[in-house]
Coordinates of C-alpha atoms in Angstrom, one line a residue:
Chain A
M1099 CA 87.6 121.4 -20.9
K1100 CA 87.0 124.6 -19.1
Q1101 CA 90.7 125.6 -20.2
A1102 CA 89.9 125.0 -23.8
A1103 CA 86.7 127.3 -23.7
Q1104 CA 88.9 129.8 -21.8
L1105 CA 91.4 129.3 -24.5
K1106 CA 88.6 129.7 -27.3
R1107 CA 86.8 133.0 -25.6
D1108 CA 90.5 134.6 -25.6
R1109 CA 91.0 133.6 -29.2
K1110 CA 87.9 135.5 -30.0
K1111 CA 88.9 138.3 -28.2
L1112 CA 92.2 138.3 -30.1
P1113 CA 91.1 140.9 -32.8
E1114 CA 89.8 143.0 -30.2
M1115 CA 92.6 143.5 -28.8
L1116 CA 94.6 144.1 -31.8
F1117 CA 92.0 146.5 -32.5
I1118 CA 92.3 148.4 -29.4
I1119 CA 96.2 148.4 -29.5
A1120 CA 96.2 149.6 -33.0
F1121 CA 94.2 152.5 -32.0
L1122 CA 96.2 153.4 -29.0
A1123 CA 99.3 153.0 -30.7
P1124 CA 99.3 156.4 -32.2
W1125 CA 98.6 158.5 -28.5
M1126 CA 100.9 155.8 -26.8
A1127 CA 103.9 156.6 -29.2
D1128 CA 103.4 160.2 -29.0
I1129 CA 103.0 160.4 -25.0
L1130 CA 106.0 157.7 -24.5
V1131 CA 108.5 159.7 -26.8
F1132 CA 107.2 163.4 -25.9
K1133 CA 105.7 163.4 -22.6
I1134 CA 106.7 160.4 -20.3
Y1135 CA 110.3 160.2 -21.5
P1136 CA 111.0 164.0 -21.2
F1137 CA 109.5 163.9 -17.9
F1138 CA 112.1 161.2 -16.2
Y1139 CA 114.7 163.0 -18.2
G1140 CA 114.0 166.1 -16.6
I1141 CA 114.2 164.7 -13.1
Y1142 CA 117.5 163.1 -14.4
I1143 CA 119.2 166.3 -16.0
S1144 CA 118.3 168.3 -12.6
F1145 CA 120.9 165.9 -10.8
C1146 CA 123.2 166.8 -13.5
K1147 CA 125.5 169.6 -14.5
V1148 CA 124.8 170.0 -18.0
T1149 CA 127.0 171.9 -20.7
Y1150 CA 126.6 171.8 -24.4
K1151 CA 128.3 168.5 -24.8
S1152 CA 128.7 166.6 -21.7
M1153 CA 126.5 165.6 -18.6
K1154 CA 127.7 165.0 -15.2
F1155 CA 126.0 163.6 -12.1
I1156 CA 126.3 166.0 -9.4
G1157 CA 123.3 164.9 -6.9
L1158 CA 121.3 167.7 -5.4
K1159 CA 123.8 170.5 -5.9
N1160 CA 121.3 172.3 -8.7
Y1161 CA 118.6 172.2 -5.8
I1162 CA 120.9 173.6 -3.2
D1163 CA 122.3 176.0 -5.7
T1164 CA 118.4 177.2 -6.4
F1165 CA 117.6 177.6 -2.8
E1166 CA 120.9 179.4 -1.8
R1167 CA 120.6 182.0 -5.0
S1168 CA 118.5 185.1 -4.2
L1169 CA 117.5 185.2 -8.0
F1170 CA 114.9 182.1 -7.2
W1171 CA 113.6 184.1 -3.8
D1172 CA 113.1 187.1 -6.1
S1173 CA 111.3 185.6 -8.8
L1174 CA 109.2 183.7 -6.1
L1175 CA 108.1 187.2 -4.7
A1176 CA 107.6 188.6 -8.3
T1177 CA 105.3 185.8 -9.2
F1178 CA 103.7 186.1 -5.8
K1179 CA 103.3 189.9 -6.4
I1180 CA 101.7 189.7 -9.8
C1181 CA 99.6 186.7 -8.8
L1182 CA 98.2 189.2 -5.7
V1183 CA 96.9 191.7 -8.5
T1184 CA 95.9 189.1 -10.9
I1185 CA 93.9 186.6 -9.1
P1186 CA 91.4 188.9 -7.1
L1187 CA 90.8 191.3 -10.1
I1188 CA 90.3 188.2 -12.3
V1189 CA 88.0 186.6 -9.8
L1190 CA 86.3 189.7 -8.8
G1191 CA 86.2 191.2 -12.0
S1192 CA 84.5 188.2 -13.7
L1193 CA 81.8 188.1 -11.2
L1194 CA 81.3 192.1 -11.6
I1195 CA 81.0 191.3 -15.5
S1196 CA 78.7 188.3 -15.3
F1197 CA 76.2 189.9 -12.7
T1198 CA 76.1 192.9 -14.7
I1199 CA 75.5 191.2 -18.2
H1200 CA 73.3 188.8 -16.8
H1201 CA 70.0 190.8 -17.2
C1202 CA 71.2 191.9 -20.9
S1203 CA 70.0 190.9 -24.1
K1204 CA 71.8 187.8 -25.6
R1205 CA 73.6 189.9 -28.3
F1206 CA 75.4 192.4 -25.9
K1207 CA 76.2 189.3 -23.6
N1208 CA 77.6 187.7 -26.4
M1209 CA 79.3 191.0 -27.7
T1210 CA 81.2 191.4 -24.3
K1211 CA 82.2 187.7 -24.4
V1212 CA 84.0 188.4 -27.8
A1213 CA 85.4 191.7 -26.8
L1214 CA 87.1 190.5 -23.9
Y1215 CA 88.2 187.1 -25.8
L1216 CA 89.7 188.9 -28.6
P1217 CA 93.2 189.7 -26.5
A1218 CA 93.3 186.0 -25.5
V1219 CA 93.6 184.5 -29.3
T1220 CA 96.0 187.5 -30.3
S1221 CA 99.9 186.6 -30.5
E1222 CA 101.5 188.2 -27.2
I1223 CA 104.0 189.5 -29.3
V1224 CA 101.7 191.9 -31.0
L1225 CA 100.2 193.0 -27.6
A1226 CA 103.6 193.5 -26.2
I1227 CA 104.3 195.6 -29.3
V1228 CA 101.3 197.8 -28.9
W1229 CA 101.7 197.9 -25.0
K1230 CA 105.4 198.9 -25.6
N1231 CA 103.9 201.8 -27.5
M1232 CA 101.4 202.6 -25.2
F1233 CA 103.7 202.7 -21.7
S1234 CA 106.9 203.8 -23.0
S1235 CA 108.3 206.6 -21.0
S1236 CA 110.5 208.0 -23.8
F1237 CA 107.5 207.5 -26.9
G1238 CA 104.1 206.7 -27.5
L1239 CA 100.5 207.5 -25.7
S1240 CA 101.7 207.7 -22.2
A1241 CA 104.4 209.8 -22.6
S1242 CA 102.7 212.4 -25.0
M1243 CA 99.6 212.4 -22.6
C1244 CA 101.6 213.2 -20.1
N1245 CA 103.3 215.9 -21.9
I1246 CA 99.6 217.4 -22.9
L1247 CA 99.2 217.5 -18.8
G1248 CA 102.5 219.0 -18.3
I1249 CA 103.4 216.7 -16.1
K1250 CA 106.9 214.0 -16.3
P1251 CA 106.3 211.0 -18.3
I1252 CA 105.1 208.2 -15.7
E1253 CA 107.9 205.6 -15.7
W1254 CA 105.5 202.5 -16.2
L1255 CA 108.0 200.2 -17.2
T1256 CA 111.2 201.5 -15.2
N1257 CA 109.8 202.3 -11.7
A1258 CA 109.4 198.6 -10.2
S1259 CA 106.1 199.8 -7.8
L1260 CA 104.5 200.8 -11.3
T1261 CA 105.8 197.9 -13.5
V1262 CA 104.4 195.3 -11.4
P1263 CA 100.8 196.1 -11.0
L1264 CA 100.8 197.0 -14.8
V1265 CA 102.0 193.5 -15.6
G1266 CA 99.1 192.3 -13.5
V1267 CA 96.4 194.6 -15.2
L1268 CA 97.9 193.6 -18.4
V1269 CA 97.9 189.8 -17.5
T1270 CA 94.4 190.1 -16.3
T1271 CA 93.0 191.6 -19.7
L1272 CA 94.3 188.8 -21.3
C1273 CA 92.8 186.0 -19.4
I1274 CA 89.6 187.2 -18.1
A1275 CA 87.6 186.0 -20.7
Q1276 CA 87.6 182.5 -19.7
P1277 CA 86.2 183.3 -16.2
V1278 CA 83.9 185.5 -17.4
I1279 CA 82.6 182.8 -19.9
L1280 CA 82.3 180.2 -17.1
V1281 CA 80.8 182.3 -14.2
S1282 CA 77.9 183.9 -16.5
T1283 CA 77.2 180.4 -18.1
A1284 CA 77.3 179.2 -14.4
I1285 CA 74.5 181.9 -13.3
D1286 CA 72.4 181.5 -16.5
N1287 CA 72.0 178.0 -15.6
M1288 CA 71.1 178.5 -12.1
N1289 CA 68.0 177.3 -11.0
E1290 CA 65.9 180.3 -11.0
S1291 CA 63.1 179.3 -8.4
L1292 CA 65.9 179.7 -5.6
L1293 CA 65.7 183.4 -6.5
E1294 CA 62.1 183.2 -6.4
A1295 CA 61.4 181.4 -3.2
S1296 CA 64.0 183.9 -1.4
A1297 CA 62.0 186.8 -3.0
L1298 CA 59.0 185.5 -1.6
D1299 CA 60.7 184.8 1.9
G1300 CA 61.5 189.0 1.5
A1301 CA 65.2 188.8 0.8
N1302 CA 66.5 191.9 -0.9
K1303 CA 68.7 192.2 -4.2
L1304 CA 71.9 192.1 -2.0
Q1305 CA 70.9 189.2 0.1
Q1306 CA 69.9 186.9 -2.7
L1307 CA 73.4 187.7 -4.0
W1308 CA 75.1 186.7 -0.9
H1309 CA 73.0 183.9 0.5
V1310 CA 71.6 182.4 -2.7
T1311 CA 73.4 183.3 -6.0
L1312 CA 77.2 183.0 -4.7
P1313 CA 76.6 179.8 -2.9
A1314 CA 75.0 178.4 -5.9
I1315 CA 77.9 179.3 -8.3
R1316 CA 80.4 178.4 -5.8
P1317 CA 82.0 175.5 -7.5
T1318 CA 82.5 177.7 -10.4
I1319 CA 84.0 180.6 -8.4
A1320 CA 86.8 177.7 -6.8
F1321 CA 87.4 176.2 -10.4
V1322 CA 88.3 179.9 -11.7
M1323 CA 90.4 180.6 -8.7
I1324 CA 92.6 177.5 -9.1
T1325 CA 92.8 177.6 -12.9
T1326 CA 94.0 181.2 -12.6
T1327 CA 96.3 180.6 -10.0
I1328 CA 97.7 177.6 -12.4
G1329 CA 97.9 179.8 -15.1
N1330 CA 99.6 183.0 -13.3
L1331 CA 102.0 180.8 -11.5
Q1332 CA 103.4 180.6 -15.0
V1333 CA 103.3 184.2 -16.1
F1334 CA 106.0 184.2 -18.8
Y1335 CA 105.0 185.9 -21.8
I1336 CA 104.5 189.6 -20.8
P1337 CA 107.6 190.3 -18.6
F1338 CA 109.9 188.2 -21.3
L1339 CA 108.4 190.7 -24.1
L1340 CA 107.4 193.7 -22.4
T1341 CA 109.9 194.7 -19.5
G1342 CA 112.7 191.9 -20.2
G1343 CA 112.4 191.4 -16.6
G1344 CA 113.3 194.7 -15.7
P1345 CA 113.3 197.1 -13.8
E1346 CA 116.1 195.6 -11.4
N1347 CA 114.5 192.0 -12.0
A1348 CA 111.1 192.9 -10.5
T1349 CA 109.3 191.0 -13.1
V1350 CA 111.6 188.2 -13.4
T1351 CA 109.0 185.2 -12.8
M1352 CA 109.7 181.8 -12.1
L1353 CA 108.9 180.4 -15.6
Y1354 CA 111.1 183.4 -16.9
L1355 CA 114.1 182.3 -14.8
V1356 CA 113.7 179.0 -16.1
Y1357 CA 114.1 180.1 -19.6
K1358 CA 116.7 182.4 -18.8
N1359 CA 119.2 180.0 -16.9
A1360 CA 118.6 177.4 -19.9
F1361 CA 118.3 179.5 -22.8
E1362 CA 120.5 182.6 -21.8
Y1363 CA 123.0 181.1 -19.4
G1364 CA 123.0 177.5 -20.9
N1365 CA 122.6 176.6 -17.5
Y1366 CA 120.4 173.5 -18.2
G1367 CA 120.8 171.6 -15.1
L1368 CA 119.9 174.5 -12.7
A1369 CA 117.1 175.5 -15.0
G1370 CA 115.8 171.8 -15.2
A1371 CA 115.9 172.2 -11.0
Q1372 CA 113.9 175.1 -10.7
G1373 CA 111.3 173.8 -13.5
M1374 CA 111.1 170.7 -11.1
I1375 CA 110.1 172.9 -8.6
L1376 CA 107.5 174.7 -10.5
F1377 CA 106.5 171.1 -11.7
V1378 CA 105.6 170.3 -8.2
V1379 CA 104.0 173.4 -7.3
I1380 CA 101.6 173.5 -10.0
G1381 CA 101.0 169.7 -9.5
I1382 CA 99.4 170.5 -6.2
M1383 CA 97.2 173.1 -7.6
V1384 CA 96.3 170.3 -10.5
C1385 CA 95.5 168.0 -8.3
L1386 CA 92.7 170.5 -6.7
Q1387 CA 91.7 171.5 -10.1
Y1388 CA 91.1 167.7 -10.7
R1389 CA 88.6 167.2 -7.9
F1390 CA 86.4 170.3 -9.0
T1391 CA 86.2 169.7 -12.9
R1392 CA 84.1 167.3 -14.9
A1393 CA 87.1 165.6 -15.8
G1394 CA 87.3 164.4 -12.2
S1395 CA 83.9 162.9 -12.2
V1396 CA 84.4 160.5 -15.2
D1397 CA 83.1 156.9 -15.0
Chain B
M894 CA 65.2 203.5 -11.1
N895 CA 65.9 199.8 -12.3
K896 CA 66.4 201.5 -15.8
I897 CA 69.0 203.8 -14.8
K898 CA 70.9 200.7 -13.0
A899 CA 70.6 198.8 -16.1
S900 CA 72.0 201.3 -18.2
F901 CA 74.8 202.2 -16.0
G902 CA 75.7 198.7 -16.1
K903 CA 75.8 198.8 -19.9
V904 CA 77.9 201.7 -19.8
L905 CA 80.1 200.3 -17.5
I906 CA 80.7 196.8 -19.7
S907 CA 80.8 199.3 -22.6
L908 CA 84.0 200.9 -21.1
I909 CA 85.4 197.7 -20.1
M910 CA 85.1 196.1 -23.7
V911 CA 86.6 199.3 -25.3
L912 CA 89.8 198.8 -22.6
S913 CA 90.0 195.3 -24.2
L914 CA 89.6 196.4 -27.4
L915 CA 92.3 199.4 -27.1
P916 CA 95.1 197.4 -28.1
F917 CA 93.5 196.6 -31.5
I918 CA 92.3 200.2 -32.3
I919 CA 95.8 201.5 -31.7
M920 CA 97.0 198.8 -33.9
L921 CA 95.0 199.2 -36.6
L922 CA 95.3 203.2 -36.6
G923 CA 98.7 203.3 -36.1
S924 CA 99.8 200.4 -38.8
F925 CA 98.5 203.2 -41.6
K926 CA 100.2 206.2 -39.7
P927 CA 103.7 207.5 -40.3
N928 CA 106.5 206.1 -37.9
M929 CA 106.0 208.6 -34.7
A930 CA 102.5 209.9 -35.3
L931 CA 101.4 208.3 -31.8
S932 CA 104.2 210.1 -30.2
L933 CA 103.3 213.2 -31.1
V934 CA 101.4 216.0 -29.1
P935 CA 99.0 216.3 -29.5
V936 CA 98.4 212.5 -30.6
D937 CA 97.6 212.6 -34.3
F938 CA 94.9 210.0 -34.1
S939 CA 92.8 210.8 -37.1
P940 CA 92.1 208.2 -39.4
F941 CA 91.3 210.7 -42.3
H942 CA 94.6 212.6 -42.6
N943 CA 98.0 211.9 -42.7
T944 CA 97.6 208.1 -43.5
T945 CA 99.9 205.9 -45.3
L946 CA 100.8 202.7 -46.8
N947 CA 104.5 202.9 -46.5
N948 CA 104.6 200.7 -43.3
F949 CA 102.9 197.8 -45.0
K950 CA 105.1 198.1 -48.0
E951 CA 108.1 198.3 -45.6
V952 CA 107.0 195.2 -43.9
F953 CA 106.8 192.9 -47.1
A954 CA 110.2 194.4 -48.0
I955 CA 112.0 193.4 -44.9
A956 CA 110.4 190.6 -43.8
D957 CA 109.6 187.3 -45.7
V958 CA 105.8 187.3 -45.1
G959 CA 104.9 184.7 -47.8
S960 CA 107.6 182.2 -46.3
A961 CA 106.5 182.8 -42.6
Y962 CA 103.0 182.1 -43.4
L963 CA 103.7 179.0 -45.2
N964 CA 105.9 177.8 -42.2
S965 CA 103.2 179.0 -39.8
I966 CA 100.5 177.3 -41.8
F967 CA 102.5 173.9 -42.4
L968 CA 103.2 173.6 -38.7
L969 CA 99.4 174.5 -38.1
V970 CA 97.9 171.9 -40.4
F971 CA 100.6 169.1 -39.1
V972 CA 99.6 169.7 -35.8
V973 CA 96.0 169.9 -36.0
A974 CA 95.6 166.9 -38.4
C975 CA 97.8 164.9 -36.0
E976 CA 95.8 165.7 -32.7
V977 CA 92.8 165.0 -34.6
F978 CA 93.8 161.9 -35.9
I979 CA 95.1 160.6 -32.0
A980 CA 91.9 162.2 -30.7
V981 CA 89.6 160.4 -32.8
T982 CA 91.2 156.9 -32.5
A983 CA 92.1 157.1 -28.6
G984 CA 89.0 158.8 -27.6
Y985 CA 87.0 156.5 -29.5
I986 CA 88.5 153.5 -27.7
F987 CA 88.5 155.3 -24.4
A988 CA 84.4 155.4 -24.7
T989 CA 83.6 152.1 -26.1
K990 CA 86.3 149.4 -25.0
F991 CA 87.0 147.9 -21.6
F992 CA 90.4 146.8 -21.4
F993 CA 93.4 146.4 -19.0
M994 CA 94.5 149.2 -17.1
R995 CA 92.0 151.5 -18.9
R996 CA 91.2 153.8 -15.8
W997 CA 95.2 154.0 -15.1
L998 CA 95.6 155.3 -18.9
F999 CA 92.6 157.3 -19.0
A1000 CA 94.1 159.5 -15.8
L1001 CA 97.1 159.5 -17.7
V1002 CA 95.2 161.7 -20.6
I1003 CA 93.8 164.1 -17.9
V1004 CA 97.2 164.6 -16.3
T1005 CA 98.8 165.7 -19.5
M1006 CA 95.6 167.7 -20.2
M1007 CA 96.0 169.7 -17.3
M1008 CA 99.6 169.8 -16.7
P1009 CA 100.8 173.1 -18.9
R1010 CA 103.4 172.3 -21.3
Q1011 CA 105.9 175.3 -20.5
L1012 CA 107.0 173.5 -17.4
L1013 CA 108.7 170.6 -19.1
L1014 CA 110.2 173.4 -21.3
V1015 CA 113.8 172.5 -20.5
P1016 CA 113.7 168.5 -20.7
N1017 CA 111.7 168.9 -23.8
F1018 CA 114.2 170.9 -25.5
M1019 CA 116.9 168.2 -24.2
V1020 CA 115.0 165.4 -25.6
A1021 CA 114.1 167.5 -29.1
K1022 CA 118.1 167.9 -29.2
K1023 CA 118.9 164.5 -28.6
L1024 CA 116.0 163.2 -31.2
N1025 CA 118.0 166.0 -33.4
L1026 CA 114.8 167.7 -34.1
I1027 CA 116.3 171.0 -33.5
D1028 CA 115.9 173.9 -36.2
S1029 CA 113.4 171.8 -38.1
L1030 CA 109.7 172.3 -38.8
Y1031 CA 108.8 168.9 -38.5
G1032 CA 110.7 168.7 -35.0
V1033 CA 108.4 171.6 -33.6
A1034 CA 105.2 170.1 -35.1
L1035 CA 106.1 166.7 -33.6
T1036 CA 107.0 168.1 -30.2
T1037 CA 103.7 170.5 -30.2
I1038 CA 101.4 167.8 -30.8
N1039 CA 99.1 167.6 -27.5
A1040 CA 96.2 165.5 -28.1
S1041 CA 95.0 164.9 -24.6
Y1042 CA 92.2 167.6 -24.4
G1043 CA 90.9 166.2 -27.9
I1044 CA 90.9 162.6 -26.7
F1045 CA 88.8 164.2 -23.7
L1046 CA 86.4 165.8 -25.8
V1047 CA 86.1 163.0 -28.4
R1048 CA 85.3 160.4 -25.4
Q1049 CA 82.8 162.6 -24.0
Y1050 CA 80.9 162.8 -27.4
V1051 CA 81.4 159.0 -28.4
L1052 CA 80.0 158.3 -24.9
G1053 CA 76.9 160.2 -26.0
I1054 CA 76.2 158.1 -29.0
P1055 CA 73.9 155.3 -28.0
Y1056 CA 75.6 151.9 -27.5
S1057 CA 72.8 150.0 -29.1
L1058 CA 74.0 151.3 -32.7
Y1059 CA 77.4 149.3 -32.6
E1060 CA 75.4 146.3 -30.7
S1061 CA 72.8 146.0 -33.9
A1062 CA 75.9 146.3 -36.3
R1063 CA 77.6 143.7 -34.3
I1064 CA 74.6 141.4 -34.8
D1065 CA 74.6 142.0 -38.6
G1066 CA 78.3 140.9 -38.5
C1067 CA 80.3 144.2 -38.5
K1068 CA 83.6 143.6 -37.1
D1069 CA 85.1 146.2 -35.0
P1070 CA 87.2 148.3 -37.5
G1071 CA 83.7 148.1 -39.8
I1072 CA 81.8 149.5 -36.6
F1073 CA 84.2 152.2 -36.4
V1074 CA 84.4 153.3 -39.9
Y1075 CA 80.6 153.0 -40.9
I1076 CA 79.0 153.9 -37.6
A1077 CA 81.0 156.2 -35.5
L1078 CA 83.2 158.0 -37.8
P1079 CA 80.3 159.5 -39.8
M1080 CA 79.3 161.2 -36.5
L1081 CA 82.4 162.5 -35.4
P1082 CA 83.0 165.4 -37.9
P1083 CA 81.3 168.3 -35.6
I1084 CA 83.8 167.1 -32.5
M1085 CA 86.8 166.9 -34.7
A1086 CA 85.8 170.3 -35.8
A1087 CA 85.8 171.2 -32.0
V1088 CA 89.2 169.6 -31.4
A1089 CA 90.8 171.4 -34.6
I1090 CA 89.3 174.9 -33.3
S1091 CA 90.6 174.5 -29.8
S1092 CA 94.0 173.8 -30.6
M1093 CA 94.7 176.0 -33.7
F1094 CA 95.3 179.2 -31.7
G1095 CA 97.7 177.8 -29.3
V1096 CA 99.6 176.1 -32.1
W1097 CA 99.6 179.6 -34.3
N1098 CA 100.4 181.8 -31.4
D1099 CA 103.2 179.4 -29.7
F1100 CA 106.1 182.1 -29.7
L1101 CA 107.8 180.5 -26.6
W1102 CA 108.8 176.8 -28.0
Q1103 CA 109.0 177.9 -31.4
N1104 CA 111.7 180.7 -30.5
V1105 CA 113.8 178.3 -28.8
M1106 CA 113.4 175.5 -31.5
L1107 CA 114.0 177.6 -34.8
S1108 CA 117.0 179.5 -35.4
S1109 CA 117.7 179.5 -39.2
K1110 CA 115.9 182.4 -41.2
A1111 CA 114.2 180.0 -43.4
N1112 CA 112.4 178.4 -40.8
R1113 CA 110.9 181.3 -39.2
T1114 CA 107.6 181.7 -38.6
V1115 CA 104.7 184.4 -38.0
P1116 CA 105.4 184.9 -34.4
L1117 CA 109.3 184.8 -35.2
M1118 CA 108.7 187.0 -37.8
L1119 CA 107.3 189.4 -35.7
S1120 CA 109.7 189.2 -33.1
F1121 CA 112.3 190.0 -35.6
L1122 CA 110.6 193.2 -36.5
S1123 CA 109.8 194.2 -32.9
N1124 CA 113.4 194.3 -32.8
K1125 CA 113.7 196.8 -35.7
A1126 CA 114.9 200.4 -34.9
Q1127 CA 116.6 203.1 -36.8
N1128 CA 119.0 205.2 -35.5
G1129 CA 118.1 204.2 -32.0
I1130 CA 114.1 205.0 -32.9
P1131 CA 111.9 202.2 -32.8
Q1132 CA 110.0 201.6 -36.0
V1133 CA 106.7 201.8 -34.3
G1134 CA 104.9 202.0 -37.7
I1135 CA 106.4 199.1 -39.2
Q1136 CA 105.9 197.0 -35.9
L1137 CA 102.2 197.7 -35.7
A1138 CA 101.7 197.1 -39.7
G1139 CA 103.6 193.6 -39.1
S1140 CA 101.1 192.9 -36.2
V1141 CA 98.4 193.7 -38.6
V1142 CA 99.6 191.3 -41.1
A1143 CA 100.3 188.9 -38.4
V1144 CA 96.8 188.6 -36.8
L1145 CA 94.3 189.9 -39.0
P1146 CA 93.5 186.5 -40.9
L1147 CA 93.2 184.8 -37.5
L1148 CA 90.9 187.8 -36.1
V1149 CA 88.7 187.1 -39.0
F1150 CA 88.5 183.6 -38.5
F1151 CA 87.9 183.9 -34.8
L1152 CA 85.1 186.6 -35.2
F1153 CA 83.4 184.1 -37.8
F1154 CA 83.5 181.0 -35.2
Q1155 CA 83.1 182.7 -32.0
K1156 CA 80.3 180.6 -31.1
W1157 CA 82.6 177.6 -31.4
F1158 CA 85.0 179.1 -29.0
I1159 CA 82.5 180.2 -26.4
E1160 CA 80.7 177.0 -26.3
G1161 CA 84.0 175.3 -26.2
I1162 CA 84.8 177.2 -23.1
S1163 CA 81.5 176.4 -21.2
A1164 CA 82.0 173.0 -22.1
G1165 CA 84.9 172.4 -20.1
G1166 CA 83.7 174.1 -16.8
V1167 CA 82.3 172.7 -13.6
K1168 CA 80.6 169.5 -12.9
E1169 CA 76.9 170.3 -11.9

């Protein structure tokens, strides 16, 4: 009797089950074929020697090769150096800009955000074309400026100690908009009574900033730091399009190395292994990000 | 004193704004100038004399702008339509239904949302090769679809619709498909637009993946056309004027679109921020 009732309830639920399956099917199909399958296939590739036609299992050789080759460590170092420029610049810059525009009119605020966001929605190739024209040492703006000043052209793109900071600064202009928008929204949403209370207690502006405002927006700052790190660990476009990895591989970043190994040298196995290493590094950062975002607080 | 401080801040911000707009100013000015005008001493920056439309004529002559635009628009429409469709169907289910392994499946959405796609560049390419999708616009479109963020947005949006609406429809005898079509769907256009806008620039500018996947000339998209133009040189002299004119041709429509809808973009970003 009880079983019959159970069965009846199940049958009643059958249309609902079908509905759920039908609505999830497109997503499931997409994710199975183009996300999950490539992920496991990528793990498999990283243990194989892959040529255009054949594939042979060779165990850990790709990983050993990766760690033995100096180019991998160089790319790690290059990425690290660029991040060393971009992350402080982006975090401090977004704080500075947000605090400065906080008291300005809404229109001015919006104008700033739009102007900063413009490079982010523009194709990187376009920016690379313009930047090449600005920073080349043989033609373009920088060269002719130097000419006017009567000094030797600055070798922005051929002197590694200038190229790395330059790439960092350009990457910053590309991705500072989102942090600015997030931080300034956080400041706008802050509880004003905290500031009033601290003013009544005799805190000056600097003390307010340090002891009230900054702690109040700390989650946002942490979020910005993590997302910036995730983004900048995979700097690719600007070195690829502007410097070509040069001078002397000083700007070959990790993702660029993966690209080179796969699509310039055809060594897919090695590139797959390096991609997996990058995947693990960024996976750890993503776990951190998960804890700070709204997405992490579902249900 | 405070006034001076405020105006100092404004000057500082305006400077930063000009710096961030500088590439666009140079691009616009340079595209109307003869080839090496920007390399002259002193720089010939004046927009009033010595301007020419030759660069644009040249761009249209050597690059197939029309077909590049058609290809890019096809990609954009295909990918965005699929993403909106998947986001609406899956997002609606995640918001309204309880089912086996729901939490795990939704965790999968979040993971695919946060994991950057470039990381699987090589495996994605190998899989595309296996499935015979290389050098085909459909192949690029299918492999570019990433609806995770859209699913997340739609789910949040549907959670904001009072559940009693569905309940009363159910009491009136409406079944699940009917509830979706007559109750939920009419309320979704705003979030569908948000999903579309949030992904369209990524698709349009996705040079890396398109460069890897597409090789034949007929399949050239706008970013690929630009990269073709940017390698143009004559007697070792880069054709800067043509490159800049090509850039203008490639970005102007989208920049106008962005300026028109900028409020949506900025609100979309603040929405994805930190939990309070």
